[in-house]
Amino acid sequence: MNHKLMEILYTAHQKLKDARVEESRLEAEILAAHVLKCERHDLYLKDNLVMNIHEENIFFNMLERRCAGEPIQYIIGSKEFMGLLFEVDDRVLIPRCDTEILVETALELLPSDREVFIADIGTGSGAIAVSIAYYMPNAQVFAIDIDEGALCVAKKNANIHGVNDRIQFLKGNMFEPFNIEHKSKFDAILSNPPYIPTNDIDTLSVQVRDHEPQIALDGGKDGLLFYRRMVSEAHTFIREKGFIGFEVGYNQASHVCNMLQNMGVYTCVYCVKDLSGIDRVVVART
Ligand code: GLN
């Protein structure tokens, strides 16, 4: 490893540690590799790798932002989700690996031998819509978001992954952009809505609270506002043998299951756990 680069990494590591960034060494390496447009292991393997003064300025500027609490994904402009790289900025929630459970569940339940129609309500970065379209060439996806900025990011991600011809982006509040033509159309309605109770937002880490969009987090007084609204309408857009898949927050699964069961139109309602054993996805089948 280049001696000067090692010093730079060391300084960055210390600064991040002082700023209480948990994975300080790793994040120093991620930023350095991003600036040098190389892989992280190249930092150690390529002796001739140097950071010129221009790159050094960019690096320390990014480091400053990270130390001030900005999420590293916004700084480097991307986050991996379902094995695909998504562009992200502060107009969208950073895709979480919990949401991969929702996508994997949907991929398992959807038939692959005919055209299928899927709606992603509150698409944000397009993580759900784009990855479903990418892994299911037979899928036609409708991605809805109330926020113009989010739709802009989602469209970019659809282009990057070559699925823009199979995703329709619609602006509006939940099912608002749908009309009579969309009744009983969908094989699946998926959503990872904002689900943090309003009063809990203050208790989140600075990283989330001060940088990720409030509109993507705030689920109303009890965090269940968007589930309530979606559950009351969703069944009219689902076809026979279709399903709803919702990601839910901690302790919310039983409430959302009850809401769905009370509709009396689903044959089966169940939960899927995440890797830490918490009910993370609720499925309701027609
Ligand atoms: N659907 C997007 C995701 O899962 C955005 C979710 C949101 O903004 N609440 O990442």
Coordinates of C-alpha atoms and ligand atoms in Angstrom, one line a residue:
M1 CA 0.0 0.0 0.0
N2 CA 1.1 3.5 -0.8
H3 CA 2.5 5.2 2.3
K4 CA 0.7 8.6 1.8
L5 CA -2.6 6.9 1.1
M6 CA -2.2 4.9 4.3
E7 CA -1.7 8.1 6.2
I8 CA -4.8 9.6 4.6
L9 CA -6.9 6.6 5.5
Y10 CA -5.6 6.6 9.1
T11 CA -6.5 10.3 9.5
A12 CA -10.0 9.6 8.1
H13 CA -10.5 6.6 10.3
Q14 CA -9.7 8.7 13.4
K15 CA -11.9 11.5 12.4
L16 CA -14.8 9.2 11.8
K17 CA -14.2 7.5 15.1
D18 CA -14.2 10.8 16.9
A19 CA -17.5 11.6 15.1
R20 CA -18.9 8.3 16.6
V21 CA -19.3 6.6 13.2
E22 CA -19.5 2.9 14.1
E23 CA -17.8 1.3 11.1
S24 CA -15.2 4.0 10.9
R25 CA -12.4 2.1 9.1
L26 CA -14.7 0.5 6.6
E27 CA -16.4 3.9 5.8
A28 CA -12.9 5.6 5.4
E29 CA -12.1 2.9 2.9
I30 CA -15.5 3.1 1.1
L31 CA -15.0 6.9 0.6
A32 CA -11.4 6.5 -0.5
A33 CA -12.3 3.8 -3.0
H34 CA -15.2 5.9 -4.3
V35 CA -12.9 9.0 -4.9
L36 CA -10.2 6.8 -6.5
K37 CA -12.8 4.9 -8.6
C38 CA -11.4 1.6 -7.5
E39 CA -12.4 -1.4 -5.4
R40 CA -11.8 -1.3 -1.6
H41 CA -9.2 -4.1 -1.7
D42 CA -7.3 -2.1 -4.4
L43 CA -6.4 0.4 -1.7
Y44 CA -4.1 -2.3 -0.2
L45 CA -3.1 -4.2 -3.3
K46 CA -2.1 -1.5 -5.6
D47 CA 1.2 0.2 -4.5
N48 CA 1.0 2.8 -7.2
L49 CA -2.4 4.0 -6.2
V50 CA -2.1 7.7 -5.2
M51 CA -4.6 10.4 -4.2
N52 CA -3.7 13.6 -6.1
I53 CA -4.4 17.0 -4.4
H54 CA -7.7 17.4 -6.3
E55 CA -8.9 13.9 -5.1
E56 CA -7.7 14.6 -1.6
N57 CA -9.9 17.8 -1.5
I58 CA -12.9 15.8 -2.7
F59 CA -12.2 13.1 -0.2
F60 CA -11.8 15.4 2.9
N61 CA -14.9 17.3 1.8
M62 CA -16.9 14.0 1.7
L63 CA -15.4 13.0 5.0
E64 CA -16.5 16.2 6.6
R65 CA -20.1 15.6 5.4
R66 CA -20.0 12.1 6.8
C67 CA -18.6 13.3 10.2
A68 CA -21.6 15.8 10.3
G69 CA -24.0 12.8 10.1
E70 CA -24.9 12.6 6.5
P71 CA -25.5 8.9 5.5
I72 CA -22.6 7.5 3.4
Q73 CA -25.0 6.3 0.7
Y74 CA -26.1 9.9 -0.1
I75 CA -22.4 11.0 -0.2
I76 CA -21.3 8.3 -2.6
G77 CA -24.7 8.5 -4.3
S78 CA -25.6 4.8 -4.3
K79 CA -26.8 1.8 -2.3
E80 CA -26.9 -1.9 -3.3
F81 CA -30.3 -3.6 -3.1
M82 CA -31.2 -7.1 -4.4
G83 CA -27.7 -7.2 -5.9
L84 CA -28.4 -4.1 -8.0
L85 CA -26.8 -0.7 -7.5
F86 CA -29.4 2.1 -6.9
E87 CA -28.7 5.8 -7.2
V88 CA -29.9 7.6 -4.2
D89 CA -29.9 11.2 -2.9
D90 CA -31.7 13.0 -0.2
R91 CA -35.0 13.0 -2.1
V92 CA -35.5 9.3 -1.3
L93 CA -35.3 6.9 1.6
I94 CA -32.1 4.7 1.4
P95 CA -33.3 1.2 0.5
R96 CA -32.9 -1.2 3.5
C97 CA -32.0 -4.9 3.4
D98 CA -35.2 -5.6 5.3
T99 CA -37.1 -4.6 2.2
E100 CA -35.4 -7.4 0.3
I101 CA -37.6 -9.8 2.3
L102 CA -40.7 -8.2 0.7
V103 CA -39.2 -8.4 -2.8
E104 CA -38.1 -12.0 -2.3
T105 CA -41.5 -13.0 -0.9
A106 CA -43.2 -11.4 -4.0
L107 CA -40.8 -13.1 -6.4
E108 CA -41.7 -16.5 -4.9
L109 CA -45.4 -15.9 -5.0
L110 CA -45.7 -14.5 -8.5
P111 CA -46.2 -16.8 -11.5
S112 CA -43.5 -16.7 -14.1
D113 CA -45.3 -18.3 -17.0
R114 CA -47.6 -15.3 -17.9
E115 CA -47.6 -11.6 -17.9
V116 CA -48.1 -10.2 -14.3
F117 CA -49.1 -6.7 -13.1
I118 CA -47.6 -5.3 -10.0
A119 CA -48.2 -2.0 -8.1
D120 CA -45.5 -0.5 -5.9
I121 CA -47.2 2.2 -3.7
G122 CA -44.7 4.8 -2.5
T123 CA -41.8 3.7 -4.7
G124 CA -39.2 6.1 -3.4
S125 CA -35.9 5.2 -5.1
G126 CA -37.7 2.5 -7.1
A127 CA -36.0 -0.2 -5.1
I128 CA -39.0 -2.5 -5.1
A129 CA -40.4 -1.7 -8.5
V130 CA -37.1 -1.9 -10.4
S131 CA -35.8 -5.0 -8.7
I132 CA -39.1 -6.9 -9.4
A133 CA -39.1 -5.8 -13.0
Y134 CA -35.4 -6.8 -13.3
Y135 CA -35.8 -10.3 -11.9
M136 CA -39.2 -10.9 -13.6
P137 CA -39.1 -10.3 -17.3
N138 CA -42.9 -11.1 -17.4
A139 CA -43.7 -8.3 -15.0
Q140 CA -45.4 -5.0 -15.8
V141 CA -45.0 -2.6 -12.9
F142 CA -46.9 0.5 -11.9
A143 CA -44.7 2.6 -9.5
I144 CA -46.5 5.4 -7.6
D145 CA -45.2 8.2 -5.5
I146 CA -46.6 11.5 -4.3
D147 CA -43.2 13.1 -4.6
E148 CA -41.9 14.4 -7.9
G149 CA -38.3 14.2 -6.7
A150 CA -38.6 10.6 -5.7
L151 CA -40.2 9.7 -9.1
C152 CA -37.2 11.3 -10.8
V153 CA -34.8 9.1 -8.9
A154 CA -36.9 6.0 -9.5
K155 CA -37.0 6.7 -13.2
K156 CA -33.3 7.1 -13.3
N157 CA -32.8 3.7 -11.6
A158 CA -35.2 2.0 -14.0
N159 CA -33.1 3.4 -16.9
I160 CA -29.9 2.2 -15.3
H161 CA -31.2 -1.3 -15.0
G162 CA -32.9 -1.4 -18.4
V163 CA -36.5 -1.9 -17.2
N164 CA -38.0 1.5 -18.0
D165 CA -40.1 0.0 -20.8
R166 CA -41.9 -2.2 -18.2
I167 CA -42.5 0.4 -15.5
Q168 CA -45.1 3.1 -15.6
F169 CA -44.4 5.9 -13.1
L170 CA -47.5 7.7 -11.8
K171 CA -47.6 10.7 -9.5
G172 CA -50.2 10.7 -6.7
N173 CA -51.2 9.7 -3.2
M174 CA -51.4 5.9 -2.9
F175 CA -54.2 4.7 -5.3
E176 CA -55.2 8.1 -6.4
P177 CA -53.7 7.8 -10.0
F178 CA -55.7 4.6 -10.5
N179 CA -59.1 4.5 -12.2
I180 CA -61.7 2.0 -13.4
E181 CA -59.2 0.4 -15.8
H182 CA -57.0 -0.7 -12.9
K183 CA -59.8 -2.4 -11.0
S184 CA -59.0 -6.1 -10.4
K185 CA -55.9 -5.7 -12.5
F186 CA -53.0 -6.5 -10.2
D187 CA -51.4 -9.8 -9.3
A188 CA -49.6 -8.0 -6.4
I189 CA -49.8 -4.7 -4.6
L190 CA -46.6 -4.1 -2.7
S191 CA -45.6 -1.3 -0.4
N192 CA -43.1 -0.2 2.1
P193 CA -44.9 2.8 3.3
P194 CA -43.7 5.4 5.9
Y195 CA -44.3 3.6 9.2
I196 CA -42.6 5.5 12.0
P197 CA -45.0 7.0 14.6
T198 CA -44.7 10.8 14.4
N199 CA -43.5 11.1 18.0
D200 CA -40.8 8.5 17.5
I201 CA -39.1 10.4 14.7
D202 CA -37.2 12.6 17.2
T203 CA -35.6 9.5 18.8
L204 CA -34.1 8.2 15.5
S205 CA -30.4 8.6 14.8
V206 CA -29.2 11.9 13.4
Q207 CA -28.4 10.1 10.2
V208 CA -32.0 9.1 9.6
R209 CA -33.8 12.0 11.4
D210 CA -31.9 14.9 9.9
H211 CA -31.1 13.5 6.4
E212 CA -33.7 11.1 5.1
P213 CA -37.0 12.6 3.8
Q214 CA -39.5 13.1 6.6
I215 CA -42.3 12.2 4.1
A216 CA -40.8 8.8 3.6
L217 CA -40.6 8.1 7.4
D218 CA -43.7 9.6 9.1
G219 CA -46.5 7.1 9.4
G220 CA -48.8 9.3 11.5
K221 CA -49.7 9.2 15.2
D222 CA -49.4 5.4 15.6
G223 CA -47.3 4.7 12.5
L224 CA -50.2 2.8 10.9
L225 CA -51.9 5.6 8.9
F226 CA -50.8 4.4 5.4
Y227 CA -51.7 0.7 6.1
R228 CA -55.1 1.8 7.2
R229 CA -55.7 3.8 4.0
M230 CA -54.2 1.2 1.7
V231 CA -56.1 -1.7 3.3
S232 CA -59.5 0.1 2.8
E233 CA -58.9 0.3 -0.9
A234 CA -56.4 -2.2 -2.1
H235 CA -58.7 -5.2 -2.6
T236 CA -60.6 -3.4 -5.4
F237 CA -57.4 -3.4 -7.5
I238 CA -56.3 -7.0 -6.9
R239 CA -57.3 -9.8 -9.2
E240 CA -58.4 -13.3 -8.1
K241 CA -55.4 -15.3 -6.7
G242 CA -53.5 -12.1 -6.2
F243 CA -51.9 -10.7 -3.1
I244 CA -50.9 -7.7 -1.0
G245 CA -47.4 -7.6 0.4
F246 CA -46.5 -4.9 3.0
E247 CA -43.3 -4.3 4.8
V248 CA -44.1 -3.4 8.4
G249 CA -42.2 -1.8 11.3
Y250 CA -41.4 -3.4 14.7
N251 CA -44.5 -4.5 16.5
Q252 CA -46.8 -3.5 13.7
A253 CA -47.4 -6.9 12.0
S254 CA -50.3 -8.1 14.2
H255 CA -52.1 -4.8 13.8
V256 CA -51.7 -4.9 10.0
C257 CA -52.8 -8.6 9.9
N258 CA -55.9 -7.7 11.9
M259 CA -56.8 -4.8 9.5
L260 CA -56.5 -7.2 6.5
Q261 CA -58.4 -10.0 8.1
N262 CA -61.2 -7.7 9.1
M263 CA -61.8 -6.8 5.5
G264 CA -63.2 -10.3 5.0
V265 CA -61.9 -10.6 1.4
Y266 CA -58.6 -12.4 1.9
T267 CA -58.4 -16.2 2.0
C268 CA -55.1 -16.2 4.0
V269 CA -53.1 -13.6 5.9
Y270 CA -49.7 -14.3 7.2
C271 CA -46.3 -12.8 8.2
V272 CA -42.7 -13.4 7.0
K273 CA -39.9 -12.9 9.5
D274 CA -36.6 -11.0 8.8
L275 CA -33.2 -12.3 9.6
S276 CA -33.4 -11.2 13.3
G277 CA -36.7 -13.1 13.7
I278 CA -39.0 -10.1 13.6
D279 CA -42.2 -10.2 11.6
R280 CA -41.3 -7.9 8.8
V281 CA -43.6 -8.6 5.9
V282 CA -47.4 -9.1 5.9
V283 CA -49.0 -11.0 3.1
A284 CA -52.7 -11.2 2.3
R285 CA -53.9 -13.5 -0.5
T286 CA -57.2 -13.2 -2.3
Ligands
GLN1 N1 -40.3 1.8 -1.5 C1 -39.1 2.5 -1.2 C2 -38.2 1.5 -0.4 O1 -38.7 0.5 0.0 C3 -39.4 3.7 -0.4 C4 -40.1 3.5 0.9 C5 -40.4 4.8 1.7 O2 -40.0 5.9 1.2 N2 -41.1 4.6 2.8 O3 -37.1 1.7 -0.2

